Short mmCIF file of N, CA and C in Angstrom, two decimals:
data_model
loop_
_atom_site.label_atom_id
_atom_site.label_comp_id
_atom_site.label_asym_id
_atom_site.label_seq_id
_atom_site.Cartn_x
_atom_site.Cartn_y
_atom_site.Cartn_z
N LEU Z 25 0.83 -1.19 0.00
CA LEU Z 25 0.00 0.00 0.00
C LEU Z 25 0.87 1.25 0.00
N THR Z 26 0.41 2.24 -0.72
CA THR Z 26 1.13 3.52 -0.72
C THR Z 26 0.65 4.36 0.47
N PRO Z 27 1.42 5.36 0.85
CA PRO Z 27 0.97 6.25 1.93
C PRO Z 27 -0.39 6.89 1.62
N GLY Z 28 -0.62 7.23 0.36
CA GLY Z 28 -1.90 7.83 -0.02
C GLY Z 28 -3.06 6.88 0.16
N GLU Z 29 -2.84 5.60 -0.14
CA GLU Z 29 -3.89 4.60 0.04
C GLU Z 29 -4.20 4.39 1.52
N VAL Z 30 -3.16 4.39 2.34
CA VAL Z 30 -3.36 4.25 3.78
C VAL Z 30 -4.17 5.44 4.32
N GLU Z 31 -3.84 6.63 3.87
CA GLU Z 31 -4.58 7.83 4.30
C GLU Z 31 -6.05 7.74 3.88
N ARG Z 32 -6.30 7.29 2.65
CA ARG Z 32 -7.68 7.13 2.18
C ARG Z 32 -8.43 6.14 3.06
N MET Z 33 -7.78 5.03 3.40
CA MET Z 33 -8.42 4.02 4.24
C MET Z 33 -8.73 4.56 5.62
N LEU Z 34 -7.80 5.28 6.22
CA LEU Z 34 -8.01 5.83 7.56
C LEU Z 34 -9.11 6.89 7.56
N ARG Z 35 -9.13 7.72 6.53
CA ARG Z 35 -10.18 8.74 6.43
C ARG Z 35 -11.54 8.06 6.31
N LEU Z 36 -11.62 7.03 5.49
CA LEU Z 36 -12.88 6.32 5.31
C LEU Z 36 -13.31 5.65 6.61
N GLU Z 37 -12.38 5.02 7.31
CA GLU Z 37 -12.72 4.38 8.58
C GLU Z 37 -13.27 5.40 9.58
N ARG Z 38 -12.63 6.57 9.67
CA ARG Z 38 -13.12 7.60 10.60
C ARG Z 38 -14.53 8.04 10.24
N ALA Z 39 -14.79 8.22 8.96
CA ALA Z 39 -16.13 8.62 8.52
C ALA Z 39 -17.15 7.54 8.82
N LEU Z 40 -16.80 6.29 8.55
CA LEU Z 40 -17.73 5.19 8.80
C LEU Z 40 -18.00 5.00 10.29
N LEU Z 41 -16.99 5.21 11.12
CA LEU Z 41 -17.21 5.12 12.56
C LEU Z 41 -18.17 6.20 13.03
N ASP Z 42 -18.09 7.40 12.47
CA ASP Z 42 -19.04 8.46 12.81
C ASP Z 42 -20.46 8.06 12.43
N VAL Z 43 -20.63 7.45 11.27
CA VAL Z 43 -21.95 6.99 10.83
C VAL Z 43 -22.43 5.86 11.74
N ARG Z 44 -21.57 4.90 11.98
CA ARG Z 44 -21.93 3.76 12.83
C ARG Z 44 -22.38 4.19 14.22
N ASP Z 45 -21.67 5.15 14.80
CA ASP Z 45 -21.94 5.58 16.17
C ASP Z 45 -23.02 6.64 16.26
N GLY Z 46 -23.62 7.01 15.14
CA GLY Z 46 -24.71 7.98 15.15
C GLY Z 46 -24.26 9.42 15.29
N ARG Z 47 -22.98 9.69 15.14
CA ARG Z 47 -22.50 11.07 15.25
C ARG Z 47 -22.74 11.88 13.99
N ALA Z 48 -23.01 11.18 12.87
CA ALA Z 48 -23.22 11.88 11.60
C ALA Z 48 -24.01 11.00 10.65
N SER Z 49 -24.77 11.65 9.78
CA SER Z 49 -25.39 10.93 8.68
C SER Z 49 -24.30 10.67 7.64
N ARG Z 50 -24.62 9.94 6.60
CA ARG Z 50 -23.62 9.70 5.54
C ARG Z 50 -23.23 11.02 4.87
N VAL Z 51 -24.19 11.90 4.67
CA VAL Z 51 -23.91 13.20 4.05
C VAL Z 51 -22.99 14.02 4.97
N GLU Z 52 -23.32 14.06 6.26
CA GLU Z 52 -22.50 14.83 7.20
C GLU Z 52 -21.09 14.24 7.32
N ALA Z 53 -21.00 12.92 7.39
CA ALA Z 53 -19.69 12.28 7.49
C ALA Z 53 -18.85 12.57 6.27
N ALA Z 54 -19.46 12.53 5.10
CA ALA Z 54 -18.73 12.83 3.87
C ALA Z 54 -18.15 14.24 3.93
N ALA Z 55 -18.97 15.20 4.31
CA ALA Z 55 -18.52 16.60 4.39
C ALA Z 55 -17.47 16.79 5.48
N ASP Z 56 -17.71 16.18 6.64
CA ASP Z 56 -16.80 16.36 7.78
C ASP Z 56 -15.42 15.76 7.54
N HIS Z 57 -15.34 14.76 6.67
CA HIS Z 57 -14.07 14.07 6.47
C HIS Z 57 -13.43 14.37 5.12
N GLY Z 58 -13.91 15.44 4.46
CA GLY Z 58 -13.21 15.93 3.29
C GLY Z 58 -13.58 15.33 1.95
N TYR Z 59 -14.70 14.60 1.90
CA TYR Z 59 -15.14 14.08 0.60
C TYR Z 59 -15.87 15.19 -0.14
N ALA Z 60 -15.76 15.19 -1.43
CA ALA Z 60 -16.39 16.24 -2.25
C ALA Z 60 -17.90 16.23 -2.09
N ASP Z 61 -18.48 15.04 -1.97
CA ASP Z 61 -19.92 14.88 -1.82
C ASP Z 61 -20.21 13.44 -1.39
N GLN Z 62 -21.50 13.15 -1.14
CA GLN Z 62 -21.84 11.80 -0.70
C GLN Z 62 -21.50 10.73 -1.75
N PRO Z 63 -21.71 10.98 -3.05
CA PRO Z 63 -21.31 9.96 -4.03
C PRO Z 63 -19.82 9.63 -3.98
N HIS Z 64 -18.98 10.63 -3.72
CA HIS Z 64 -17.55 10.38 -3.58
C HIS Z 64 -17.29 9.44 -2.40
N PHE Z 65 -17.94 9.72 -1.27
CA PHE Z 65 -17.83 8.88 -0.08
C PHE Z 65 -18.31 7.46 -0.39
N THR Z 66 -19.45 7.35 -1.06
CA THR Z 66 -20.02 6.04 -1.40
C THR Z 66 -19.10 5.25 -2.31
N ARG Z 67 -18.46 5.92 -3.27
CA ARG Z 67 -17.51 5.23 -4.16
C ARG Z 67 -16.31 4.69 -3.37
N GLU Z 68 -15.84 5.46 -2.39
CA GLU Z 68 -14.72 4.99 -1.57
C GLU Z 68 -15.12 3.76 -0.77
N VAL Z 69 -16.34 3.77 -0.21
CA VAL Z 69 -16.81 2.59 0.52
C VAL Z 69 -16.82 1.38 -0.40
N ARG Z 70 -17.37 1.55 -1.59
CA ARG Z 70 -17.45 0.42 -2.53
C ARG Z 70 -16.04 -0.03 -2.97
N THR Z 71 -15.13 0.91 -3.13
CA THR Z 71 -13.76 0.56 -3.52
C THR Z 71 -13.08 -0.31 -2.47
N PHE Z 72 -13.22 0.06 -1.20
CA PHE Z 72 -12.51 -0.65 -0.15
C PHE Z 72 -13.28 -1.84 0.42
N TYR Z 73 -14.61 -1.82 0.38
CA TYR Z 73 -15.40 -2.88 1.00
C TYR Z 73 -16.22 -3.71 0.01
N GLN Z 74 -16.22 -3.36 -1.26
CA GLN Z 74 -16.95 -4.07 -2.30
C GLN Z 74 -18.44 -4.21 -2.02
N ARG Z 75 -18.99 -3.24 -1.30
CA ARG Z 75 -20.44 -3.16 -1.09
C ARG Z 75 -20.79 -1.72 -0.72
N SER Z 76 -22.07 -1.42 -0.78
CA SER Z 76 -22.50 -0.04 -0.51
C SER Z 76 -22.37 0.26 0.98
N SER Z 77 -22.41 1.54 1.31
CA SER Z 77 -22.31 1.93 2.72
C SER Z 77 -23.50 1.39 3.51
N GLY Z 78 -24.68 1.38 2.90
CA GLY Z 78 -25.86 0.83 3.58
C GLY Z 78 -25.71 -0.65 3.86
N GLU Z 79 -25.23 -1.40 2.87
CA GLU Z 79 -24.99 -2.84 3.06
C GLU Z 79 -23.94 -3.07 4.14
N LEU Z 80 -22.91 -2.24 4.13
CA LEU Z 80 -21.85 -2.37 5.13
C LEU Z 80 -22.40 -2.14 6.53
N MET Z 81 -23.18 -1.08 6.72
CA MET Z 81 -23.73 -0.78 8.04
C MET Z 81 -24.70 -1.87 8.50
N ARG Z 82 -25.53 -2.37 7.60
CA ARG Z 82 -26.48 -3.43 7.96
C ARG Z 82 -25.75 -4.74 8.28
N GLY Z 83 -24.61 -4.96 7.67
CA GLY Z 83 -23.89 -6.21 7.85
C GLY Z 83 -22.97 -6.27 9.05
N LEU Z 84 -22.90 -5.22 9.85
CA LEU Z 84 -21.97 -5.22 10.97
C LEU Z 84 -22.26 -6.30 11.99
N ASP Z 85 -23.51 -6.76 12.05
CA ASP Z 85 -23.86 -7.82 13.01
C ASP Z 85 -23.66 -9.22 12.44
N ASP Z 86 -23.23 -9.31 11.19
CA ASP Z 86 -23.05 -10.60 10.53
C ASP Z 86 -21.60 -11.06 10.68
N PRO Z 87 -21.35 -12.08 11.52
CA PRO Z 87 -19.97 -12.51 11.76
C PRO Z 87 -19.31 -13.15 10.54
N ASP Z 88 -20.09 -13.52 9.53
CA ASP Z 88 -19.53 -14.16 8.34
C ASP Z 88 -18.91 -13.16 7.36
N LEU Z 89 -19.23 -11.88 7.51
CA LEU Z 89 -18.67 -10.87 6.61
C LEU Z 89 -17.29 -10.47 7.13
N GLU Z 90 -16.33 -10.46 6.23
CA GLU Z 90 -14.97 -10.10 6.61
C GLU Z 90 -14.61 -8.73 6.06
N GLY Z 91 -13.50 -8.19 6.51
CA GLY Z 91 -12.98 -6.96 5.95
C GLY Z 91 -13.49 -5.70 6.61
N ASP Z 92 -14.33 -5.83 7.63
CA ASP Z 92 -14.83 -4.63 8.31
C ASP Z 92 -14.63 -4.77 9.82
N TRP Z 93 -13.57 -5.45 10.21
CA TRP Z 93 -13.33 -5.74 11.62
C TRP Z 93 -13.22 -4.50 12.48
N LEU Z 94 -12.62 -3.44 11.98
CA LEU Z 94 -12.46 -2.23 12.79
C LEU Z 94 -13.81 -1.63 13.15
N LEU Z 95 -14.76 -1.71 12.23
CA LEU Z 95 -16.07 -1.14 12.48
C LEU Z 95 -16.86 -1.95 13.50
N ARG Z 96 -16.43 -3.16 13.81
CA ARG Z 96 -17.13 -4.01 14.78
C ARG Z 96 -16.67 -3.74 16.21
N LEU Z 97 -15.58 -2.99 16.39
CA LEU Z 97 -15.05 -2.75 17.74
C LEU Z 97 -15.95 -1.85 18.53
#
């Protein structure tokens, strides 16, 4: 991974944690974490998790889904 990719991942994780914890809607999280708009945020979620942000949030209780371990903490 390049430093830029790591930064993108960390920014996305921080935004998703805000959504998960109810501190922000997806629109607010996108704006608060420097995404140009909600579609930009949604594309990043799909790039890193291969599913939509809604699917990701709904799947947090599913132990069979991998790749979102940080969001389960």
